[in-house]
XYZ file of C-alpha atoms in Angstrom:
315
model
C 27.395 -5.628 -0.946
C 26.581 -2.564 0.795
C 27.753 0.649 -1.198
C 30.137 1.822 1.184
C 31.958 -1.366 0.929
C 31.517 -1.222 -3.125
C 33.308 2.361 -2.215
C 36.212 0.827 -0.236
C 36.334 -1.815 -2.807
C 36.639 0.501 -5.249
C 38.658 3.370 -3.961
C 40.694 2.143 -0.533
C 43.225 -0.339 -1.314
C 46.029 2.209 -1.261
C 47.283 3.829 1.874
C 47.777 7.046 0.894
C 43.890 6.769 -0.779
C 42.757 5.479 2.858
C 44.503 8.445 4.310
C 42.745 10.813 1.957
C 39.560 9.146 2.462
C 39.504 9.556 6.336
C 40.795 13.179 6.451
C 37.536 14.148 4.573
C 35.346 11.623 6.668
C 36.639 12.722 10.119
C 35.493 16.585 9.482
C 33.299 17.549 12.419
C 30.662 19.514 10.424
C 29.583 15.948 9.635
C 28.213 15.353 12.627
C 25.206 17.798 12.000
C 24.086 15.526 9.685
C 20.240 14.461 11.224
C 19.327 10.381 10.936
C 16.789 10.804 7.874
C 19.302 12.430 5.834
C 22.131 10.015 6.568
C 19.506 7.835 5.408
C 18.325 9.137 2.309
C 22.465 9.366 1.253
C 22.409 6.242 1.736
C 19.641 5.027 0.022
C 20.582 7.484 -2.730
C 24.030 5.223 -3.002
C 21.914 2.461 -3.463
C 19.197 3.392 -5.514
C 20.952 2.706 -8.452
C 19.926 6.111 -10.096
C 22.240 7.940 -12.092
C 23.329 11.205 -9.850
C 25.441 14.243 -10.469
C 28.902 14.284 -9.340
C 28.041 16.881 -6.615
C 25.250 15.055 -5.222
C 26.927 11.835 -5.276
C 30.181 12.855 -3.501
C 27.658 14.673 -0.656
C 26.067 11.384 -0.177
C 28.619 9.100 -0.150
C 30.401 11.528 2.394
C 27.464 11.393 4.412
C 26.919 7.795 4.015
C 30.794 6.265 4.483
C 31.002 8.805 7.992
C 27.472 7.617 9.521
C 26.493 4.551 8.498
C 27.368 0.866 9.207
C 27.797 -1.105 6.620
C 26.490 -4.433 7.990
C 22.964 -3.338 8.799
C 22.811 -0.210 6.973
C 21.959 1.776 9.936
C 22.874 5.438 10.660
C 25.659 4.764 13.560
C 25.278 6.514 17.147
C 26.115 9.741 17.589
C 28.726 9.493 20.017
C 30.218 6.534 18.285
C 30.983 7.804 14.834
C 34.545 8.166 13.688
C 34.801 11.714 13.716
C 33.425 12.304 17.534
C 35.946 14.739 18.597
C 35.166 14.441 22.064
C 37.185 11.593 22.761
C 40.406 13.815 22.988
C 39.380 15.372 26.031
C 39.279 11.571 27.862
C 42.587 10.766 26.189
C 44.319 14.083 27.099
C 42.584 13.314 30.577
C 43.758 9.864 30.865
C 47.253 10.088 30.273
C 48.159 12.614 32.028
C 50.290 12.144 35.923
C 47.659 12.339 38.367
C 48.207 12.856 42.548
C 45.599 10.279 43.484
C 44.070 6.918 42.866
C 40.733 8.055 41.973
C 41.430 10.538 39.368
C 42.734 8.046 37.496
C 40.384 5.288 37.983
C 37.775 7.561 37.306
C 39.340 8.872 33.628
C 40.491 5.356 32.797
C 37.311 4.256 33.080
C 35.455 6.947 30.895
C 38.736 6.339 28.382
C 37.936 2.517 28.236
C 33.992 2.616 28.509
C 34.215 4.835 25.547
C 36.741 2.958 23.674
C 34.720 -0.281 24.146
C 31.711 1.268 23.177
C 33.199 2.730 19.960
C 34.957 -0.900 19.344
C 31.039 -2.734 19.569
C 29.262 -0.138 17.742
C 31.954 -0.324 14.726
C 32.162 -3.929 14.550
C 31.634 -6.889 11.544
C 28.143 -7.295 12.805
C 27.447 -9.768 9.260
C 26.896 -12.464 11.808
C 24.035 -10.908 13.769
C 22.134 -9.721 10.471
C 22.619 -13.684 9.637
C 21.550 -15.137 12.505
C 18.661 -12.230 13.280
C 19.540 -11.338 17.083
C 20.152 -8.718 19.600
C 23.273 -8.196 21.684
C 23.473 -11.456 24.253
C 24.214 -11.709 27.725
C 27.397 -13.428 27.202
C 28.267 -9.984 25.208
C 27.245 -7.813 27.899
C 29.384 -9.474 30.576
C 32.184 -9.180 28.118
C 32.458 -5.833 27.270
C 31.653 -5.325 31.662
C 34.252 -7.412 32.475
C 36.572 -5.695 29.744
C 36.242 -2.193 30.925
C 36.814 -3.053 34.642
C 40.212 -4.616 34.067
C 41.320 -2.239 31.231
C 40.408 0.818 33.782
C 42.045 -1.372 36.770
C 45.374 -1.696 34.390
C 44.941 1.267 32.899
C 45.571 3.163 36.788
C 48.318 0.583 37.766
C 51.135 3.369 37.056
C 49.786 5.775 39.687
C 48.270 2.642 41.825
C 52.055 1.294 42.724
C 53.391 5.209 43.099
C 50.957 5.511 45.961
C 50.518 2.200 47.397
C 53.914 1.638 47.180
C 55.111 4.936 48.544
C 57.518 5.564 45.328
C 59.793 8.772 45.931
C 62.526 7.965 44.086
C 62.464 10.558 40.689
C 63.851 7.764 38.617
C 61.202 5.271 39.534
C 58.307 8.161 39.397
C 59.534 9.190 35.655
C 59.611 5.312 34.857
C 56.004 4.694 36.038
C 54.365 8.163 34.985
C 56.135 8.713 31.404
C 57.738 5.264 30.342
C 55.382 2.334 31.392
C 52.130 4.387 29.990
C 53.664 3.858 26.718
C 53.400 -0.079 26.116
C 50.785 0.103 28.299
C 48.362 2.390 26.387
C 49.301 0.383 23.571
C 48.662 -2.931 25.176
C 45.320 -2.150 26.770
C 43.726 -0.897 23.588
C 44.682 -4.066 21.621
C 43.313 -5.948 24.292
C 39.980 -3.718 24.294
C 39.289 -4.547 20.564
C 40.183 -8.124 20.899
C 37.715 -9.187 23.670
C 35.161 -6.816 22.612
C 34.928 -8.522 19.216
C 36.050 -11.835 20.073
C 32.185 -12.894 18.969
C 33.228 -12.327 15.082
C 36.139 -14.965 15.622
C 34.003 -17.759 17.215
C 31.021 -17.430 14.608
C 32.487 -15.945 11.632
C 32.159 -12.921 9.549
C 30.600 -12.685 5.676
C 32.884 -12.843 2.873
C 32.684 -12.084 -0.214
C 33.961 -12.840 -3.919
C 35.356 -10.354 -6.813
C 31.317 -9.500 -7.622
C 29.995 -8.618 -4.411
C 28.686 -11.771 -4.153
C 28.069 -13.334 -0.388
C 29.963 -16.913 -0.343
C 29.589 -17.837 3.641
C 30.365 -17.484 7.078
C 34.277 -17.106 7.897
C 35.684 -17.611 11.135
C 39.657 -17.145 9.469
C 38.502 -13.765 8.362
C 36.624 -12.803 11.075
C 39.931 -13.539 13.544
C 42.073 -11.718 10.770
C 39.562 -8.462 10.672
C 40.044 -8.249 14.730
C 43.681 -8.386 14.659
C 43.909 -6.049 11.844
C 42.078 -3.648 13.665
C 43.445 -4.408 17.453
C 47.033 -3.650 15.893
C 45.394 -0.417 14.257
C 44.311 0.606 17.737
C 47.429 -0.119 19.393
C 49.299 2.281 17.323
C 46.795 4.882 17.714
C 46.929 4.890 21.297
C 50.531 3.582 21.673
C 51.885 6.942 19.674
C 49.325 9.305 21.512
C 51.435 7.966 24.723
C 54.852 7.854 23.277
C 55.202 11.182 21.579
C 53.889 13.468 24.342
C 55.699 11.417 27.393
C 59.279 11.499 25.749
C 58.576 15.331 24.378
C 58.531 16.092 28.059
C 61.139 13.770 29.051
C 63.034 15.922 26.801
C 61.972 19.416 27.149
C 62.548 19.124 30.975
C 66.560 19.179 30.487
C 65.899 22.133 28.573
C 66.541 25.607 30.563
C 63.942 27.167 30.219
C 61.496 24.234 31.066
C 63.893 23.767 34.364
C 63.134 27.249 35.232
C 59.303 27.237 34.819
C 57.533 24.133 35.335
C 54.201 25.228 34.877
C 55.445 24.989 30.770
C 54.842 21.211 31.201
C 51.381 20.534 31.505
C 50.336 22.832 28.206
C 53.075 21.053 26.569
C 51.814 17.411 27.353
C 48.412 18.709 26.700
C 48.942 20.574 22.966
C 51.337 17.877 21.822
C 49.013 15.078 23.085
C 45.577 16.351 21.248
C 48.122 17.471 17.914
C 49.427 13.274 18.368
C 45.934 12.015 18.714
C 44.626 14.092 15.870
C 46.722 13.180 13.345
C 47.064 9.511 14.588
C 43.109 9.276 13.988
C 43.285 9.415 10.443
C 46.558 7.301 10.033
C 45.757 3.954 12.434
C 42.082 4.286 10.609
C 43.997 4.046 7.467
C 46.763 1.294 8.283
C 44.317 -1.290 6.811
C 41.819 -1.613 4.522
C 38.306 -0.893 5.418
C 37.290 -3.961 2.981
C 40.099 -6.763 3.983
C 40.984 -9.214 1.645
C 41.574 -12.752 2.699
C 43.314 -15.626 0.258
C 40.872 -18.928 -0.509
C 43.346 -21.483 0.631
C 43.065 -19.719 4.429
C 38.835 -20.369 4.444
C 37.632 -23.217 5.572
C 37.291 -25.936 3.537
C 33.622 -25.809 2.564
C 33.884 -21.959 1.833
C 36.900 -22.630 -0.446
C 34.509 -25.453 -2.345
C 32.524 -22.118 -2.814
C 34.588 -19.501 -3.514
C 35.514 -17.944 -7.245
C 38.846 -16.659 -6.986
C 42.088 -16.591 -5.469
C 40.857 -13.697 -2.432
C 38.018 -12.965 -0.974
C 36.721 -9.969 0.620
C 35.231 -9.230 4.152
C 33.979 -5.802 6.054
C 36.855 -5.275 8.419
C 34.971 -3.121 11.119
C 36.390 -0.256 12.750
């Protein structure tokens, strides 16, 4: 088992412990680590050498934040968990737009980034096992997912413009209420479709000692659903809190007198909620998930030892 997964197995079974770990791993300064430094850190952890605590913690932080546990390769820079430029895309995509084109543009950036992040941080154990790269089917699936979610994400603005909606109550619904469940649903759908291959081919499961047992479709489905739920929580809350806060503050006299205060409030609250929800959503489920032996395929149940087995959930 990869040293990153061994660490999550030992330290990542408690929500509060996972939250503390992710807060440390999302330090933006870790983006300055070069690929040779990342590979050196990962190799040190897997070498079995006895390291002093300072060196071990430094190597562990770099490895956990930058290395894919299945392939052992450094993640692409823009798809590492601490890549904070996602904030600007989310802020722009959730803002009310005056026309359809800006809404489509920002939704395309957001959904493209989300699909790339989901794919880069998937469980790729089946690909390591079978020895193949991204397939044409997977490329078409990602393209279709981005196209569909982009159009669906811009639906509130499309309805307002195409139907010529002028009622303040109806516009409030489409601009502030509808984006909340829509954002959560599209985030869930993006993960579910981009990582659907894990449910079809299965992912590697391990016994309590870290020994590989086999490829399980049941574990793959569980991993994808858990990640999809965590992503829905991330984008749903990021849409809900600022939109509901703006609706509430519009009833306060200073905001009624000066409508220019609304945009800064929306920007700041969205950035703050997103910043808080990223480590929380990453911590909702363990990185090294568990599955009961009886939930596995029959052939794996016969080979498994112990009541529970482990799998890499992905991110």
